[in-house]
Amino acid sequence: MRIRLKTKWNKQEREVSLEDTVSVLAFNTWKIGMQTLVEIENENFQTDTQMQRVMIMEEIMAFMIHVLDRIAHDILNDEDRAAMITMFALKIADHVQDNARDFGGPGDYRNPFINKLNQRMEDYADTTWGKVGQEPGFSMSLAFGNFIAEAVGPRDRKWVLDYIQRTLMPEVLSTYKKVLTRLGMLESHK
């Protein structure tokens, strides 16, 4: 997955706040999600409407928020972790609102996304996570694949799961981890 990531600050000497970092993370996460959606469409999986594309993006964003929460679990205390994840989720919800409004017209798309996110956080909470490599286990990748499969058209539901689990998710995570590493949220393991 090749995309340009923005992870450097214009003024290197200034103090970078958590809010600044989370804003940059949300921007790059949305870019990764958009590229993921393009990859899904390039494989000719069924996406018929712009709102269906937004639904797929919501699933990708929920997954990436949960991945950050899993990573942060071991490096932040509960209070700091909750503050960061909440701030990140709200920034992503802003992206969902702006994009869904462009395609679906006026309305509240933010709160339904937050409700979906809360449900996905519960869904993913019972799945496996490999702490050593900071990677989703089989049950988490299966859940993610199933959520994407539900969002694509019925023609491709049985095929998209394998593609998501074996091909796309590893690419997404690799790019996402680069962003997290560059922002100082994950240690480099070279």
mmCIF file with all atom_site columns, N, CA, C and O in Angstrom, residues 133-188:
data_model
loop_
_atom_site.group_PDB
_atom_site.id
_atom_site.type_symbol
_atom_site.label_atom_id
_atom_site.label_alt_id
_atom_site.label_comp_id
_atom_site.label_asym_id
_atom_site.label_entity_id
_atom_site.label_seq_id
_atom_site.pdbx_PDB_ins_code
_atom_site.Cartn_x
_atom_site.Cartn_y
_atom_site.Cartn_z
_atom_site.occupancy
_atom_site.B_iso_or_equiv
_atom_site.pdbx_formal_charge
_atom_site.auth_seq_id
_atom_site.auth_comp_id
_atom_site.auth_asym_id
_atom_site.auth_atom_id
_atom_site.pdbx_PDB_model_num
ATOM 1   N N  . GLY A 1 133 ? 3.997   -8.980  18.665 1.00 0.00 ? 133 GLY A N  1
ATOM 2   C CA . GLY A 1 133 ? 4.094   -8.284  17.386 1.00 0.00 ? 133 GLY A CA 1
ATOM 3   C C  . GLY A 1 133 ? 3.102   -7.155  17.239 1.00 0.00 ? 133 GLY A C  1
ATOM 4   O O  . GLY A 1 133 ? 3.036   -6.534  16.193 1.00 0.00 ? 133 GLY A O  1
ATOM 5   N N  . GLN A 1 134 ? 2.304   -6.905  18.291 1.00 0.00 ? 134 GLN A N  1
ATOM 6   C CA . GLN A 1 134 ? 1.237   -5.909  18.222 1.00 0.00 ? 134 GLN A CA 1
ATOM 7   C C  . GLN A 1 134 ? 0.393   -6.141  16.969 1.00 0.00 ? 134 GLN A C  1
ATOM 8   O O  . GLN A 1 134 ? 0.207   -5.265  16.133 1.00 0.00 ? 134 GLN A O  1
ATOM 9   N N  . GLU A 1 135 ? -0.130  -7.371  16.869 1.00 0.00 ? 135 GLU A N  1
ATOM 10  C CA . GLU A 1 135 ? -0.896  -7.790  15.703 1.00 0.00 ? 135 GLU A CA 1
ATOM 11  C C  . GLU A 1 135 ? -2.212  -8.426  16.137 1.00 0.00 ? 135 GLU A C  1
ATOM 12  O O  . GLU A 1 135 ? -2.266  -9.096  17.157 1.00 0.00 ? 135 GLU A O  1
ATOM 13  N N  . PRO A 1 136 ? -3.255  -8.247  15.347 1.00 0.00 ? 136 PRO A N  1
ATOM 14  C CA . PRO A 1 136 ? -4.509  -8.944  15.638 1.00 0.00 ? 136 PRO A CA 1
ATOM 15  C C  . PRO A 1 136 ? -4.320  -10.449 15.519 1.00 0.00 ? 136 PRO A C  1
ATOM 16  O O  . PRO A 1 136 ? -3.594  -10.923 14.637 1.00 0.00 ? 136 PRO A O  1
ATOM 17  N N  . GLY A 1 137 ? -4.965  -11.175 16.414 1.00 0.00 ? 137 GLY A N  1
ATOM 18  C CA . GLY A 1 137 ? -4.992  -12.621 16.305 1.00 0.00 ? 137 GLY A CA 1
ATOM 19  C C  . GLY A 1 137 ? -6.029  -13.038 15.276 1.00 0.00 ? 137 GLY A C  1
ATOM 20  O O  . GLY A 1 137 ? -6.714  -12.197 14.675 1.00 0.00 ? 137 GLY A O  1
ATOM 21  N N  . PHE A 1 138 ? -6.164  -14.341 15.099 1.00 0.00 ? 138 PHE A N  1
ATOM 22  C CA . PHE A 1 138 ? -7.080  -14.853 14.086 1.00 0.00 ? 138 PHE A CA 1
ATOM 23  C C  . PHE A 1 138 ? -8.512  -14.381 14.322 1.00 0.00 ? 138 PHE A C  1
ATOM 24  O O  . PHE A 1 138 ? -9.194  -13.954 13.396 1.00 0.00 ? 138 PHE A O  1
ATOM 25  N N  . SER A 1 139 ? -8.978  -14.430 15.574 1.00 0.00 ? 139 SER A N  1
ATOM 26  C CA . SER A 1 139 ? -10.377 -14.069 15.824 1.00 0.00 ? 139 SER A CA 1
ATOM 27  C C  . SER A 1 139 ? -10.642 -12.590 15.545 1.00 0.00 ? 139 SER A C  1
ATOM 28  O O  . SER A 1 139 ? -11.719 -12.228 15.073 1.00 0.00 ? 139 SER A O  1
ATOM 29  N N  . MET A 1 140 ? -9.657  -11.719 15.805 1.00 0.00 ? 140 MET A N  1
ATOM 30  C CA . MET A 1 140 ? -9.859  -10.302 15.503 1.00 0.00 ? 140 MET A CA 1
ATOM 31  C C  . MET A 1 140 ? -9.865  -10.070 13.997 1.00 0.00 ? 140 MET A C  1
ATOM 32  O O  . MET A 1 140 ? -10.703 -9.327  13.481 1.00 0.00 ? 140 MET A O  1
ATOM 33  N N  . SER A 1 141 ? -8.958  -10.713 13.282 1.00 0.00 ? 141 SER A N  1
ATOM 34  C CA . SER A 1 141 ? -8.937  -10.527 11.826 1.00 0.00 ? 141 SER A CA 1
ATOM 35  C C  . SER A 1 141 ? -10.195 -11.112 11.188 1.00 0.00 ? 141 SER A C  1
ATOM 36  O O  . SER A 1 141 ? -10.721 -10.548 10.229 1.00 0.00 ? 141 SER A O  1
ATOM 37  N N  . LEU A 1 142 ? -10.697 -12.204 11.745 1.00 0.00 ? 142 LEU A N  1
ATOM 38  C CA . LEU A 1 142 ? -11.942 -12.786 11.243 1.00 0.00 ? 142 LEU A CA 1
ATOM 39  C C  . LEU A 1 142 ? -13.113 -11.835 11.483 1.00 0.00 ? 142 LEU A C  1
ATOM 40  O O  . LEU A 1 142 ? -13.937 -11.612 10.586 1.00 0.00 ? 142 LEU A O  1
ATOM 41  N N  . ALA A 1 143 ? -13.178 -11.251 12.667 1.00 0.00 ? 143 ALA A N  1
ATOM 42  C CA . ALA A 1 143 ? -14.254 -10.304 12.970 1.00 0.00 ? 143 ALA A CA 1
ATOM 43  C C  . ALA A 1 143 ? -14.189 -9.107  12.023 1.00 0.00 ? 143 ALA A C  1
ATOM 44  O O  . ALA A 1 143 ? -15.214 -8.699  11.450 1.00 0.00 ? 143 ALA A O  1
ATOM 45  N N  . PHE A 1 144 ? -12.991 -8.549  11.834 1.00 0.00 ? 144 PHE A N  1
ATOM 46  C CA . PHE A 1 144 ? -12.825 -7.412  10.927 1.00 0.00 ? 144 PHE A CA 1
ATOM 47  C C  . PHE A 1 144 ? -13.264 -7.792  9.518  1.00 0.00 ? 144 PHE A C  1
ATOM 48  O O  . PHE A 1 144 ? -14.016 -7.050  8.866  1.00 0.00 ? 144 PHE A O  1
ATOM 49  N N  . GLY A 1 145 ? -12.814 -8.930  9.041  1.00 0.00 ? 145 GLY A N  1
ATOM 50  C CA . GLY A 1 145 ? -13.211 -9.385  7.710  1.00 0.00 ? 145 GLY A CA 1
ATOM 51  C C  . GLY A 1 145 ? -14.711 -9.546  7.579  1.00 0.00 ? 145 GLY A C  1
ATOM 52  O O  . GLY A 1 145 ? -15.310 -9.169  6.558  1.00 0.00 ? 145 GLY A O  1
ATOM 53  N N  . ASN A 1 146 ? -15.350 -10.083 8.615  1.00 0.00 ? 146 ASN A N  1
ATOM 54  C CA . ASN A 1 146 ? -16.804 -10.252 8.576  1.00 0.00 ? 146 ASN A CA 1
ATOM 55  C C  . ASN A 1 146 ? -17.539 -8.917  8.561  1.00 0.00 ? 146 ASN A C  1
ATOM 56  O O  . ASN A 1 146 ? -18.554 -8.776  7.882  1.00 0.00 ? 146 ASN A O  1
ATOM 57  N N  . PHE A 1 147 ? -17.034 -7.937  9.313  1.00 0.00 ? 147 PHE A N  1
ATOM 58  C CA . PHE A 1 147 ? -17.679 -6.617  9.309  1.00 0.00 ? 147 PHE A CA 1
ATOM 59  C C  . PHE A 1 147 ? -17.564 -5.960  7.938  1.00 0.00 ? 147 PHE A C  1
ATOM 60  O O  . PHE A 1 147 ? -18.521 -5.339  7.461  1.00 0.00 ? 147 PHE A O  1
ATOM 61  N N  . ILE A 1 148 ? -16.411 -6.104  7.284  1.00 0.00 ? 148 ILE A N  1
ATOM 62  C CA . ILE A 1 148 ? -16.254 -5.565  5.929  1.00 0.00 ? 148 ILE A CA 1
ATOM 63  C C  . ILE A 1 148 ? -17.157 -6.336  4.966  1.00 0.00 ? 148 ILE A C  1
ATOM 64  O O  . ILE A 1 148 ? -17.807 -5.746  4.104  1.00 0.00 ? 148 ILE A O  1
ATOM 65  N N  . ALA A 1 149 ? -17.208 -7.652  5.126  1.00 0.00 ? 149 ALA A N  1
ATOM 66  C CA . ALA A 1 149 ? -18.043 -8.474  4.253  1.00 0.00 ? 149 ALA A CA 1
ATOM 67  C C  . ALA A 1 149 ? -19.511 -8.053  4.328  1.00 0.00 ? 149 ALA A C  1
ATOM 68  O O  . ALA A 1 149 ? -20.213 -8.044  3.307  1.00 0.00 ? 149 ALA A O  1
ATOM 69  N N  . GLU A 1 150 ? -19.970 -7.686  5.510  1.00 0.00 ? 150 GLU A N  1
ATOM 70  C CA . GLU A 1 150 ? -21.354 -7.223  5.655  1.00 0.00 ? 150 GLU A CA 1
ATOM 71  C C  . GLU A 1 150 ? -21.579 -5.892  4.945  1.00 0.00 ? 150 GLU A C  1
ATOM 72  O O  . GLU A 1 150 ? -22.691 -5.595  4.517  1.00 0.00 ? 150 GLU A O  1
ATOM 73  N N  . ALA A 1 151 ? -20.534 -5.080  4.843  1.00 0.00 ? 151 ALA A N  1
ATOM 74  C CA . ALA A 1 151 ? -20.670 -3.753  4.236  1.00 0.00 ? 151 ALA A CA 1
ATOM 75  C C  . ALA A 1 151 ? -20.594 -3.788  2.706  1.00 0.00 ? 151 ALA A C  1
ATOM 76  O O  . ALA A 1 151 ? -21.145 -2.908  2.051  1.00 0.00 ? 151 ALA A O  1
ATOM 77  N N  . VAL A 1 152 ? -19.903 -4.780  2.132  1.00 0.00 ? 152 VAL A N  1
ATOM 78  C CA . VAL A 1 152 ? -19.840 -4.862  0.664  1.00 0.00 ? 152 VAL A CA 1
ATOM 79  C C  . VAL A 1 152 ? -21.126 -5.479  0.138  1.00 0.00 ? 152 VAL A C  1
ATOM 80  O O  . VAL A 1 152 ? -21.929 -6.015  0.888  1.00 0.00 ? 152 VAL A O  1
ATOM 81  N N  . GLY A 1 153 ? -21.277 -5.426  -1.155 1.00 0.00 ? 153 GLY A N  1
ATOM 82  C CA . GLY A 1 153 ? -22.482 -5.965  -1.756 1.00 0.00 ? 153 GLY A CA 1
ATOM 83  C C  . GLY A 1 153 ? -22.603 -7.467  -1.572 1.00 0.00 ? 153 GLY A C  1
ATOM 84  O O  . GLY A 1 153 ? -21.607 -8.171  -1.376 1.00 0.00 ? 153 GLY A O  1
ATOM 85  N N  . PRO A 1 154 ? -23.830 -7.975  -1.642 1.00 0.00 ? 154 PRO A N  1
ATOM 86  C CA . PRO A 1 154 ? -24.073 -9.401  -1.390 1.00 0.00 ? 154 PRO A CA 1
ATOM 87  C C  . PRO A 1 154 ? -23.341 -10.334 -2.359 1.00 0.00 ? 154 PRO A C  1
ATOM 88  O O  . PRO A 1 154 ? -23.014 -11.463 -1.998 1.00 0.00 ? 154 PRO A O  1
ATOM 89  N N  . ARG A 1 155 ? -23.050 -9.859  -3.551 1.00 0.00 ? 155 ARG A N  1
ATOM 90  C CA . ARG A 1 155 ? -22.363 -10.686 -4.544 1.00 0.00 ? 155 ARG A CA 1
ATOM 91  C C  . ARG A 1 155 ? -21.010 -11.178 -4.042 1.00 0.00 ? 155 ARG A C  1
ATOM 92  O O  . ARG A 1 155 ? -20.585 -12.287 -4.360 1.00 0.00 ? 155 ARG A O  1
ATOM 93  N N  . ASP A 1 156 ? -20.314 -10.341 -3.241 1.00 0.00 ? 156 ASP A N  1
ATOM 94  C CA . ASP A 1 156 ? -18.927 -10.620 -2.885 1.00 0.00 ? 156 ASP A CA 1
ATOM 95  C C  . ASP A 1 156 ? -18.701 -11.022 -1.430 1.00 0.00 ? 156 ASP A C  1
ATOM 96  O O  . ASP A 1 156 ? -17.559 -11.199 -1.019 1.00 0.00 ? 156 ASP A O  1
ATOM 97  N N  . ARG A 1 157 ? -19.734 -11.145 -0.657 1.00 0.00 ? 157 ARG A N  1
ATOM 98  C CA . ARG A 1 157 ? -19.553 -11.378 0.786  1.00 0.00 ? 157 ARG A CA 1
ATOM 99  C C  . ARG A 1 157 ? -18.691 -12.590 1.085  1.00 0.00 ? 157 ARG A C  1
ATOM 100 O O  . ARG A 1 157 ? -17.852 -12.539 1.968  1.00 0.00 ? 157 ARG A O  1
ATOM 101 N N  . LYS A 1 158 ? -18.876 -13.669 0.364  1.00 0.00 ? 158 LYS A N  1
ATOM 102 C CA . LYS A 1 158 ? -18.104 -14.868 0.698  1.00 0.00 ? 158 LYS A CA 1
ATOM 103 C C  . LYS A 1 158 ? -16.651 -14.782 0.241  1.00 0.00 ? 158 LYS A C  1
ATOM 104 O O  . LYS A 1 158 ? -15.803 -15.475 0.765  1.00 0.00 ? 158 LYS A O  1
ATOM 105 N N  . TRP A 1 159 ? -16.337 -13.901 -0.719 1.00 0.00 ? 159 TRP A N  1
ATOM 106 C CA . TRP A 1 159 ? -14.971 -13.809 -1.237 1.00 0.00 ? 159 TRP A CA 1
ATOM 107 C C  . TRP A 1 159 ? -14.136 -12.752 -0.534 1.00 0.00 ? 159 TRP A C  1
ATOM 108 O O  . TRP A 1 159 ? -12.925 -12.880 -0.415 1.00 0.00 ? 159 TRP A O  1
ATOM 109 N N  . VAL A 1 160 ? -14.776 -11.694 -0.083 1.00 0.00 ? 160 VAL A N  1
ATOM 110 C CA . VAL A 1 160 ? -14.032 -10.573 0.479  1.00 0.00 ? 160 VAL A CA 1
ATOM 111 C C  . VAL A 1 160 ? -13.359 -10.940 1.804  1.00 0.00 ? 160 VAL A C  1
ATOM 112 O O  . VAL A 1 160 ? -12.290 -10.427 2.119  1.00 0.00 ? 160 VAL A O  1
ATOM 113 N N  . LEU A 1 161 ? -13.937 -11.850 2.553  1.00 0.00 ? 161 LEU A N  1
ATOM 114 C CA . LEU A 1 161 ? -13.384 -12.224 3.856  1.00 0.00 ? 161 LEU A CA 1
ATOM 115 C C  . LEU A 1 161 ? -11.946 -12.726 3.734  1.00 0.00 ? 161 LEU A C  1
ATOM 116 O O  . LEU A 1 161 ? -11.055 -12.260 4.449  1.00 0.00 ? 161 LEU A O  1
ATOM 117 N N  . ASP A 1 162 ? -11.702 -13.638 2.816  1.00 0.00 ? 162 ASP A N  1
ATOM 118 C CA . ASP A 1 162 ? -10.351 -14.175 2.632  1.00 0.00 ? 162 ASP A CA 1
ATOM 119 C C  . ASP A 1 162 ? -9.388  -13.076 2.187  1.00 0.00 ? 162 ASP A C  1
ATOM 120 O O  . ASP A 1 162 ? -8.266  -12.981 2.697  1.00 0.00 ? 162 ASP A O  1
ATOM 121 N N  . TYR A 1 163 ? -9.825  -12.235 1.268  1.00 0.00 ? 163 TYR A N  1
ATOM 122 C CA . TYR A 1 163 ? -8.978  -11.147 0.779  1.00 0.00 ? 163 TYR A CA 1
ATOM 123 C C  . TYR A 1 163 ? -8.614  -10.183 1.906  1.00 0.00 ? 163 TYR A C  1
ATOM 124 O O  . TYR A 1 163 ? -7.453  -9.781  2.034  1.00 0.00 ? 163 TYR A O  1
ATOM 125 N N  . ILE A 1 164 ? -9.584  -9.825  2.711  1.00 0.00 ? 164 ILE A N  1
ATOM 126 C CA . ILE A 1 164 ? -9.332  -8.893  3.817  1.00 0.00 ? 164 ILE A CA 1
ATOM 127 C C  . ILE A 1 164 ? -8.334  -9.501  4.797  1.00 0.00 ? 164 ILE A C  1
ATOM 128 O O  . ILE A 1 164 ? -7.355  -8.862  5.175  1.00 0.00 ? 164 ILE A O  1
ATOM 129 N N  . GLN A 1 165 ? -8.569  -10.730 5.211  1.00 0.00 ? 165 GLN A N  1
ATOM 130 C CA . GLN A 1 165 ? -7.717  -11.362 6.221  1.00 0.00 ? 165 GLN A CA 1
ATOM 131 C C  . GLN A 1 165 ? -6.297  -11.620 5.734  1.00 0.00 ? 165 GLN A C  1
ATOM 132 O O  . GLN A 1 165 ? -5.346  -11.372 6.459  1.00 0.00 ? 165 GLN A O  1
ATOM 133 N N  . ARG A 1 166 ? -6.157  -12.146 4.546  1.00 0.00 ? 166 ARG A N  1
ATOM 134 C CA . ARG A 1 166 ? -4.837  -12.585 4.081  1.00 0.00 ? 166 ARG A CA 1
ATOM 135 C C  . ARG A 1 166 ? -4.009  -11.499 3.410  1.00 0.00 ? 166 ARG A C  1
ATOM 136 O O  . ARG A 1 166 ? -2.790  -11.501 3.504  1.00 0.00 ? 166 ARG A O  1
ATOM 137 N N  . THR A 1 167 ? -4.664  -10.600 2.720  1.00 0.00 ? 167 THR A N  1
ATOM 138 C CA . THR A 1 167 ? -3.933  -9.639  1.903  1.00 0.00 ? 167 THR A CA 1
ATOM 139 C C  . THR A 1 167 ? -4.031  -8.214  2.440  1.00 0.00 ? 167 THR A C  1
ATOM 140 O O  . THR A 1 167 ? -3.017  -7.582  2.731  1.00 0.00 ? 167 THR A O  1
ATOM 141 N N  . LEU A 1 168 ? -5.248  -7.726  2.565  1.00 0.00 ? 168 LEU A N  1
ATOM 142 C CA . LEU A 1 168 ? -5.425  -6.311  2.842  1.00 0.00 ? 168 LEU A CA 1
ATOM 143 C C  . LEU A 1 168 ? -5.096  -5.920  4.282  1.00 0.00 ? 168 LEU A C  1
ATOM 144 O O  . LEU A 1 168 ? -4.419  -4.923  4.514  1.00 0.00 ? 168 LEU A O  1
ATOM 145 N N  . MET A 1 169 ? -5.552  -6.688  5.260  1.00 0.00 ? 169 MET A N  1
ATOM 146 C CA . MET A 1 169 ? -5.310  -6.324  6.654  1.00 0.00 ? 169 MET A CA 1
ATOM 147 C C  . MET A 1 169 ? -3.821  -6.226  6.981  1.00 0.00 ? 169 MET A C  1
ATOM 148 O O  . MET A 1 169 ? -3.409  -5.256  7.617  1.00 0.00 ? 169 MET A O  1
ATOM 149 N N  . PRO A 1 170 ? -2.977  -7.165  6.558  1.00 0.00 ? 170 PRO A N  1
ATOM 150 C CA . PRO A 1 170 ? -1.541  -7.005  6.832  1.00 0.00 ? 170 PRO A CA 1
ATOM 151 C C  . PRO A 1 170 ? -0.953  -5.732  6.219  1.00 0.00 ? 170 PRO A C  1
ATOM 152 O O  . PRO A 1 170 ? -0.120  -5.072  6.837  1.00 0.00 ? 170 PRO A O  1
ATOM 153 N N  . GLU A 1 171 ? -1.394  -5.361  5.020  1.00 0.00 ? 171 GLU A N  1
ATOM 154 C CA . GLU A 1 171 ? -0.918  -4.130  4.390  1.00 0.00 ? 171 GLU A CA 1
ATOM 155 C C  . GLU A 1 171 ? -1.371  -2.899  5.167  1.00 0.00 ? 171 GLU A C  1
ATOM 156 O O  . GLU A 1 171 ? -0.599  -1.972  5.391  1.00 0.00 ? 171 GLU A O  1
ATOM 157 N N  . VAL A 1 172 ? -2.627  -2.886  5.564  1.00 0.00 ? 172 VAL A N  1
ATOM 158 C CA . VAL A 1 172 ? -3.184  -1.771  6.329  1.00 0.00 ? 172 VAL A CA 1
ATOM 159 C C  . VAL A 1 172 ? -2.420  -1.610  7.638  1.00 0.00 ? 172 VAL A C  1
ATOM 160 O O  . VAL A 1 172 ? -2.011  -0.507  8.007  1.00 0.00 ? 172 VAL A O  1
ATOM 161 N N  . LEU A 1 173 ? -2.219  -2.710  8.343  1.00 0.00 ? 173 LEU A N  1
ATOM 162 C CA . LEU A 1 173 ? -1.527  -2.650  9.632  1.00 0.00 ? 173 LEU A CA 1
ATOM 163 C C  . LEU A 1 173 ? -0.086  -2.200  9.484  1.00 0.00 ? 173 LEU A C  1
ATOM 164 O O  . LEU A 1 173 ? 0.420   -1.445  10.315 1.00 0.00 ? 173 LEU A O  1
ATOM 165 N N  . SER A 1 174 ? 0.577   -2.636  8.446  1.00 0.00 ? 174 SER A N  1
ATOM 166 C CA . SER A 1 174 ? 1.959   -2.223  8.218  1.00 0.00 ? 174 SER A CA 1
ATOM 167 C C  . SER A 1 174 ? 2.043   -0.704  8.034  1.00 0.00 ? 174 SER A C  1
ATOM 168 O O  . SER A 1 174 ? 2.884   -0.039  8.645  1.00 0.00 ? 174 SER A O  1
ATOM 169 N N  . THR A 1 175 ? 1.163   -0.158  7.221  1.00 0.00 ? 175 THR A N  1
ATOM 170 C CA . THR A 1 175 ? 1.153   1.285   6.983  1.00 0.00 ? 175 THR A CA 1
ATOM 171 C C  . THR A 1 175 ? 0.755   2.033   8.253  1.00 0.00 ? 175 THR A C  1
ATOM 172 O O  . THR A 1 175 ? 1.364   3.046   8.611  1.00 0.00 ? 175 THR A O  1
ATOM 173 N N  . TYR A 1 176 ? -0.238  1.534   8.955  1.00 0.00 ? 176 TYR A N  1
ATOM 174 C CA . TYR A 1 176 ? -0.721  2.170   10.191 1.00 0.00 ? 176 TYR A CA 1
ATOM 175 C C  . TYR A 1 176 ? 0.379   2.188   11.252 1.00 0.00 ? 176 TYR A C  1
ATOM 176 O O  . TYR A 1 176 ? 0.590   3.193   11.924 1.00 0.00 ? 176 TYR A O  1
ATOM 177 N N  . LYS A 1 177 ? 1.098   1.094   11.367 1.00 0.00 ? 177 LYS A N  1
ATOM 178 C CA . LYS A 1 177 ? 2.190   1.024   12.348 1.00 0.00 ? 177 LYS A CA 1
ATOM 179 C C  . LYS A 1 177 ? 3.311   2.006   12.003 1.00 0.00 ? 177 LYS A C  1
ATOM 180 O O  . LYS A 1 177 ? 3.950   2.546   12.901 1.00 0.00 ? 177 LYS A O  1
ATOM 181 N N  . LYS A 1 178 ? 3.545   2.248   10.717 1.00 0.00 ? 178 LYS A N  1
ATOM 182 C CA . LYS A 1 178 ? 4.543   3.256   10.324 1.00 0.00 ? 178 LYS A CA 1
ATOM 183 C C  . LYS A 1 178 ? 4.137   4.627   10.839 1.00 0.00 ? 178 LYS A C  1
ATOM 184 O O  . LYS A 1 178 ? 4.965   5.384   11.347 1.00 0.00 ? 178 LYS A O  1
ATOM 185 N N  . VAL A 1 179 ? 2.856   4.961   10.698 1.00 0.00 ? 179 VAL A N  1
ATOM 186 C CA . VAL A 1 179 ? 2.356   6.242   11.195 1.00 0.00 ? 179 VAL A CA 1
ATOM 187 C C  . VAL A 1 179 ? 2.517   6.308   12.707 1.00 0.00 ? 179 VAL A C  1
ATOM 188 O O  . VAL A 1 179 ? 3.020   7.299   13.250 1.00 0.00 ? 179 VAL A O  1
ATOM 189 N N  . LEU A 1 180 ? 2.095   5.257   13.396 1.00 0.00 ? 180 LEU A N  1
ATOM 190 C CA . LEU A 1 180 ? 2.188   5.240   14.859 1.00 0.00 ? 180 LEU A CA 1
ATOM 191 C C  . LEU A 1 180 ? 3.635   5.357   15.324 1.00 0.00 ? 180 LEU A C  1
ATOM 192 O O  . LEU A 1 180 ? 3.924   6.060   16.294 1.00 0.00 ? 180 LEU A O  1
ATOM 193 N N  . THR A 1 181 ? 4.548   4.713   14.619 1.00 0.00 ? 181 THR A N  1
ATOM 194 C CA . THR A 1 181 ? 5.967   4.774   14.970 1.00 0.00 ? 181 THR A CA 1
ATOM 195 C C  . THR A 1 181 ? 6.511   6.191   14.750 1.00 0.00 ? 181 THR A C  1
ATOM 196 O O  . THR A 1 181 ? 7.184   6.739   15.604 1.00 0.00 ? 181 THR A O  1
ATOM 197 N N  . ARG A 1 182 ? 6.197   6.776   13.601 1.00 0.00 ? 182 ARG A N  1
ATOM 198 C CA . ARG A 1 182 ? 6.670   8.132   13.294 1.00 0.00 ? 182 ARG A CA 1
ATOM 199 C C  . ARG A 1 182 ? 6.133   9.172   14.275 1.00 0.00 ? 182 ARG A C  1
ATOM 200 O O  . ARG A 1 182 ? 6.779   10.171  14.532 1.00 0.00 ? 182 ARG A O  1
ATOM 201 N N  . LEU A 1 183 ? 4.935   8.915   14.801 1.00 0.00 ? 183 LEU A N  1
ATOM 202 C CA . LEU A 1 183 ? 4.340   9.847   15.764 1.00 0.00 ? 183 LEU A CA 1
ATOM 203 C C  . LEU A 1 183 ? 4.774   9.551   17.200 1.00 0.00 ? 183 LEU A C  1
ATOM 204 O O  . LEU A 1 183 ? 4.334   10.225  18.126 1.00 0.00 ? 183 LEU A O  1
ATOM 205 N N  . GLY A 1 184 ? 5.605   8.521   17.370 1.00 0.00 ? 184 GLY A N  1
ATOM 206 C CA . GLY A 1 184 ? 6.087   8.183   18.694 1.00 0.00 ? 184 GLY A CA 1
ATOM 207 C C  . GLY A 1 184 ? 5.118   7.408   19.552 1.00 0.00 ? 184 GLY A C  1
ATOM 208 O O  . GLY A 1 184 ? 5.253   7.326   20.766 1.00 0.00 ? 184 GLY A O  1
ATOM 209 N N  . MET A 1 185 ? 4.111   6.790   18.917 1.00 0.00 ? 185 MET A N  1
ATOM 210 C CA . MET A 1 185 ? 3.113   6.033   19.645 1.00 0.00 ? 185 MET A CA 1
ATOM 211 C C  . MET A 1 185 ? 3.393   4.545   19.663 1.00 0.00 ? 185 MET A C  1
ATOM 212 O O  . MET A 1 185 ? 2.684   3.780   20.300 1.00 0.00 ? 185 MET A O  1
ATOM 213 N N  . LEU A 1 186 ? 4.408   4.136   18.942 1.00 0.00 ? 186 LEU A N  1
ATOM 214 C CA . LEU A 1 186 ? 4.803   2.738   18.866 1.00 0.00 ? 186 LEU A CA 1
ATOM 215 C C  . LEU A 1 186 ? 6.302   2.689   18.650 1.00 0.00 ? 186 LEU A C  1
ATOM 216 O O  . LEU A 1 186 ? 6.830   3.465   17.860 1.00 0.00 ? 186 LEU A O  1
ATOM 217 N N  . GLU A 1 187 ? 6.951   1.793   19.359 1.00 0.00 ? 187 GLU A N  1
ATOM 218 C CA . GLU A 1 187 ? 8.408   1.659   19.195 1.00 0.00 ? 187 GLU A CA 1
ATOM 219 C C  . GLU A 1 187 ? 8.728   0.949   17.895 1.00 0.00 ? 187 GLU A C  1
ATOM 220 O O  . GLU A 1 187 ? 8.025   0.017   17.490 1.00 0.00 ? 187 GLU A O  1
ATOM 221 N N  . SER A 1 188 ? 9.799   1.380   17.265 1.00 0.00 ? 188 SER A N  1
ATOM 222 C CA . SER A 1 188 ? 10.247  0.747   16.043 1.00 0.00 ? 188 SER A CA 1
ATOM 223 C C  . SER A 1 188 ? 10.901  -0.585  16.385 1.00 0.00 ? 188 SER A C  1
ATOM 224 O O  . SER A 1 188 ? 11.713  -0.668  17.311 1.00 0.00 ? 188 SER A O  1
#
